[in-house]
Short mmCIF file of C-alpha atoms in Angstrom, two decimals:
data_model
loop_
_atom_site.label_atom_id
_atom_site.label_comp_id
_atom_site.label_asym_id
_atom_site.label_seq_id
_atom_site.Cartn_x
_atom_site.Cartn_y
_atom_site.Cartn_z
CA MET A 1 -14.58 -48.11 62.02
CA ALA A 2 -15.25 -44.35 61.96
CA LYS A 3 -18.73 -43.21 62.94
CA LYS A 4 -20.79 -41.46 60.28
CA LYS A 5 -21.40 -37.81 61.06
CA ARG A 6 -25.11 -37.18 61.52
CA ILE A 7 -26.49 -34.29 59.50
CA ASN A 8 -28.84 -31.98 61.37
CA LYS A 9 -31.82 -31.76 59.03
CA LYS A 10 -33.75 -29.20 61.08
CA PRO A 11 -32.17 -26.07 59.50
CA MET A 12 -32.92 -27.48 56.03
CA ILE A 13 -36.54 -28.18 56.98
CA TYR A 14 -36.92 -24.68 58.43
CA MET A 15 -35.49 -23.20 55.24
CA LEU A 16 -37.89 -25.21 53.06
CA VAL A 17 -40.85 -24.10 55.19
CA ILE A 18 -39.77 -20.45 54.92
CA LEU A 19 -39.36 -20.73 51.14
CA LEU A 20 -42.80 -22.36 50.88
CA ILE A 21 -44.40 -19.55 52.91
CA ILE A 22 -42.69 -16.90 50.76
CA GLY A 23 -43.85 -18.68 47.60
CA ILE A 24 -47.46 -18.90 48.77
CA GLY A 25 -47.37 -15.25 49.85
CA THR A 26 -46.06 -14.16 46.46
CA ILE A 27 -48.80 -16.08 44.65
CA TYR A 28 -51.44 -14.56 46.96
CA LEU A 29 -50.22 -11.01 46.45
CA SER A 30 -50.00 -11.52 42.69
CA SER A 31 -53.54 -12.85 42.58
CA ARG A 32 -54.78 -9.92 44.69
CA HIS A 33 -53.16 -7.44 42.34
CA HIS A 34 -54.68 -9.24 39.36
CA ASN A 35 -58.14 -9.21 40.93
CA ASP A 36 -57.85 -5.49 41.70
CA ILE A 37 -57.67 -4.77 37.97
CA GLU A 38 -59.81 -7.61 36.72
CA GLU A 39 -61.84 -6.81 33.63
CA TYR A 40 -65.35 -8.06 33.05
CA GLN A 41 -67.89 -7.61 30.29
CA VAL A 42 -71.29 -5.91 30.60
CA ASP A 43 -73.31 -5.69 27.39
CA GLY A 44 -70.14 -5.54 25.33
CA LEU A 45 -68.46 -3.01 27.64
CA SER A 46 -65.14 -3.84 29.21
CA ILE A 47 -65.12 -2.64 32.82
CA GLN A 48 -62.06 -2.71 35.06
CA HIS A 49 -62.44 -3.38 38.77
CA GLN A 50 -60.03 -1.03 40.53
CA PHE A 51 -61.79 -0.67 43.85
CA LEU A 52 -60.51 2.06 46.13
CA THR A 53 -59.02 1.19 49.50
CA VAL A 54 -61.60 1.62 52.24
CA ASN A 55 -60.94 4.99 53.88
CA PRO A 56 -62.97 7.94 55.25
CA ASN A 57 -62.37 10.27 52.28
CA SER A 58 -63.27 8.26 49.19
CA ARG A 59 -64.62 4.81 50.08
CA SER A 60 -66.45 4.60 53.36
CA GLY A 61 -67.63 1.03 52.86
CA LYS A 62 -71.13 2.10 53.88
CA THR A 63 -73.95 0.05 52.37
CA LEU A 64 -76.01 1.52 49.54
CA PRO A 65 -79.45 0.33 50.66
CA ARG A 66 -81.33 1.03 47.43
CA VAL A 67 -80.80 2.49 43.94
CA ASN A 68 -83.40 4.99 42.78
CA GLY A 69 -81.33 6.81 40.20
CA ILE A 70 -78.14 7.30 38.21
CA VAL A 71 -76.24 10.58 38.42
CA ILE A 72 -74.03 11.84 35.57
CA HIS A 73 -70.97 13.99 36.35
CA TYR A 74 -67.98 15.41 34.50
CA THR A 75 -64.48 15.48 35.96
CA ALA A 76 -63.93 19.25 35.46
CA ASN A 77 -60.32 18.29 34.68
CA PRO A 78 -59.87 18.60 30.88
CA GLY A 79 -57.67 15.99 29.25
CA SER A 80 -57.34 13.80 32.34
CA THR A 81 -57.81 10.05 31.99
CA ALA A 82 -60.02 7.64 33.87
CA GLN A 83 -56.89 6.27 35.56
CA ASN A 84 -55.78 9.77 36.60
CA ASN A 85 -59.10 10.41 38.28
CA ARG A 86 -59.26 6.99 39.93
CA ASP A 87 -55.76 7.51 41.34
CA TYR A 88 -56.80 10.94 42.63
CA PHE A 89 -59.68 9.32 44.53
CA GLU A 90 -57.33 6.68 45.93
CA ASN A 91 -54.79 9.28 47.05
CA LEU A 92 -57.40 11.03 49.19
CA LYS A 93 -56.75 8.40 51.85
CA ILE A 94 -53.39 10.17 52.28
CA THR A 95 -54.06 13.82 51.41
CA ARG A 96 -57.53 13.98 53.02
CA THR A 97 -58.14 17.28 51.22
CA THR A 98 -61.76 16.47 50.45
CA SER A 99 -64.27 13.61 50.37
CA VAL A 100 -65.16 12.56 46.84
CA SER A 101 -65.44 9.46 44.65
CA SER A 102 -67.66 7.84 42.06
CA HIS A 103 -68.81 4.33 41.28
CA PHE A 104 -67.58 4.55 37.69
CA ILE A 105 -65.21 6.73 35.65
CA ILE A 106 -65.42 6.72 31.85
CA GLY A 107 -62.22 7.73 30.06
CA LEU A 108 -61.40 9.51 26.82
CA GLU A 109 -61.09 6.22 24.93
CA GLY A 110 -64.34 4.88 26.32
CA GLU A 111 -62.57 2.79 28.97
CA ILE A 112 -64.49 2.29 32.20
CA ILE A 113 -63.01 1.91 35.67
CA GLN A 114 -65.23 0.90 38.57
CA CYS A 115 -63.97 2.42 41.83
CA ILE A 116 -66.75 1.54 44.27
CA PRO A 117 -68.82 -1.67 44.45
CA LEU A 118 -72.46 -1.14 43.51
CA ASN A 119 -73.64 -2.11 46.98
CA GLU A 120 -71.65 0.71 48.58
CA VAL A 121 -72.11 4.48 48.79
CA ALA A 122 -69.90 6.79 46.71
CA TYR A 123 -69.19 10.42 47.64
CA ALA A 124 -70.41 12.14 44.49
CA SER A 125 -73.98 13.40 44.64
CA ASN A 126 -74.50 15.08 47.99
CA ASN A 127 -77.83 14.15 49.58
CA ARG A 128 -78.47 11.60 46.79
CA ASN A 129 -75.38 9.53 47.64
CA LYS A 130 -77.69 7.32 49.69
CA ASP A 131 -79.77 6.08 46.75
CA THR A 132 -77.89 6.65 43.48
CA ILE A 133 -75.05 5.27 41.38
CA SER A 134 -72.62 7.91 40.13
CA ILE A 135 -70.72 8.06 36.84
CA GLU A 136 -67.86 10.50 36.24
CA CYS A 137 -66.97 11.24 32.62
CA CYS A 138 -63.68 12.53 31.25
CA HIS A 139 -63.67 15.26 28.60
CA PRO A 140 -60.98 16.64 26.29
CA ASP A 141 -61.45 20.39 26.80
CA GLU A 142 -63.00 23.18 28.88
CA SER A 143 -66.38 22.90 27.14
CA GLY A 144 -67.01 19.70 29.05
CA GLN A 145 -68.37 17.98 25.94
CA PHE A 146 -67.73 14.24 25.89
CA ASN A 147 -66.05 12.79 22.81
CA ASP A 148 -67.74 9.98 20.88
CA ALA A 149 -65.96 7.14 22.70
CA THR A 150 -66.88 8.49 26.14
CA TYR A 151 -70.45 9.28 25.07
CA GLN A 152 -71.07 5.82 23.63
CA SER A 153 -69.69 4.06 26.71
CA LEU A 154 -71.86 6.29 28.89
CA GLN A 155 -74.97 5.36 26.91
CA LYS A 156 -74.24 1.64 27.17
CA LEU A 157 -73.35 1.75 30.86
CA VAL A 158 -76.45 3.77 31.78
CA ARG A 159 -78.68 1.40 29.79
CA ALA A 160 -77.18 -1.62 31.54
CA LEU A 161 -77.68 -0.03 34.95
CA MET A 162 -81.24 0.97 34.08
CA ASP A 163 -82.00 -2.63 33.15
CA SER A 164 -80.38 -3.98 36.32
CA TYR A 165 -82.24 -1.65 38.66
CA HIS A 166 -85.49 -1.32 36.65
CA LEU A 167 -85.08 2.42 36.18
CA GLN A 168 -86.58 4.79 33.62
CA SER A 169 -84.91 7.66 31.75
CA GLN A 170 -86.39 10.14 34.24
CA ASP A 171 -84.32 8.40 36.92
CA VAL A 172 -81.14 9.47 35.12
CA ILE A 173 -80.15 12.92 36.36
CA ARG A 174 -77.30 15.41 36.38
CA HIS A 175 -75.39 16.54 39.45
CA TYR A 176 -76.87 19.92 38.52
CA ASP A 177 -80.38 18.61 39.13
CA ILE A 178 -79.49 17.89 42.76
CA THR A 179 -77.44 20.91 43.84
CA GLY A 180 -77.42 23.41 40.96
CA LYS A 181 -73.70 22.78 40.42
CA ILE A 182 -72.69 23.20 36.76
CA CYS A 183 -72.00 19.51 36.31
CA PRO A 184 -71.81 17.94 33.81
CA LYS A 185 -71.05 21.31 32.24
CA TYR A 186 -71.89 20.59 28.59
CA PHE A 187 -75.22 19.00 29.48
CA VAL A 188 -76.08 21.98 31.70
CA ASP A 189 -75.06 24.56 29.09
CA HIS A 190 -76.90 22.65 26.35
CA GLU A 191 -80.22 21.44 27.69
CA ASP A 192 -81.23 20.17 24.24
CA GLN A 193 -78.20 17.83 24.21
CA TRP A 194 -79.13 16.51 27.64
CA GLN A 195 -82.65 15.76 26.45
CA GLU A 196 -81.23 14.09 23.35
CA PHE A 197 -79.07 11.88 25.57
CA LEU A 198 -82.05 10.91 27.72
CA ASN A 199 -84.11 10.15 24.62
CA SER A 200 -81.38 7.80 23.41
CA LEU A 201 -81.62 5.57 26.48
#
């Protein structure tokens, strides 16, 4: 009677283990990508988490020990989107041309991208980086004036942050108020509009 040929099962087991590892890795990477752009709601605002990679030029990872104010900025890049500006911040880890970032960017359609966690420092407001949250706002043209969608999202976001950190309207400032830089341009050129914005908070 002929002997049955024994099948070596080890290669098959190794292959199954490899396929299992690849499958788990794919699920993990997919979930990481999903979490990187996860949306959450704050007072009716949809905010996307797209945190920057930790790097010396746009996200240091340094702890923000306290929040004493909120600083408003404009992108100085007419027509650019929130995503454009977020990607510019991210790319600084490669180009290293400057050191800049912001906690939030509000786009032309009122969309909001959060680039830096609120317990970390952003590179936006010079010597006030250490105790403020920064908000960059997109604008359609050279005047720097925010359109209605951007303006309304800015109001809601600032109010939510004021509530969270127990701040008053006098704690909301412009980049201009720190360094004299013409930023945000429209609110520097039109002081009455800046006061109107503060009064609306």
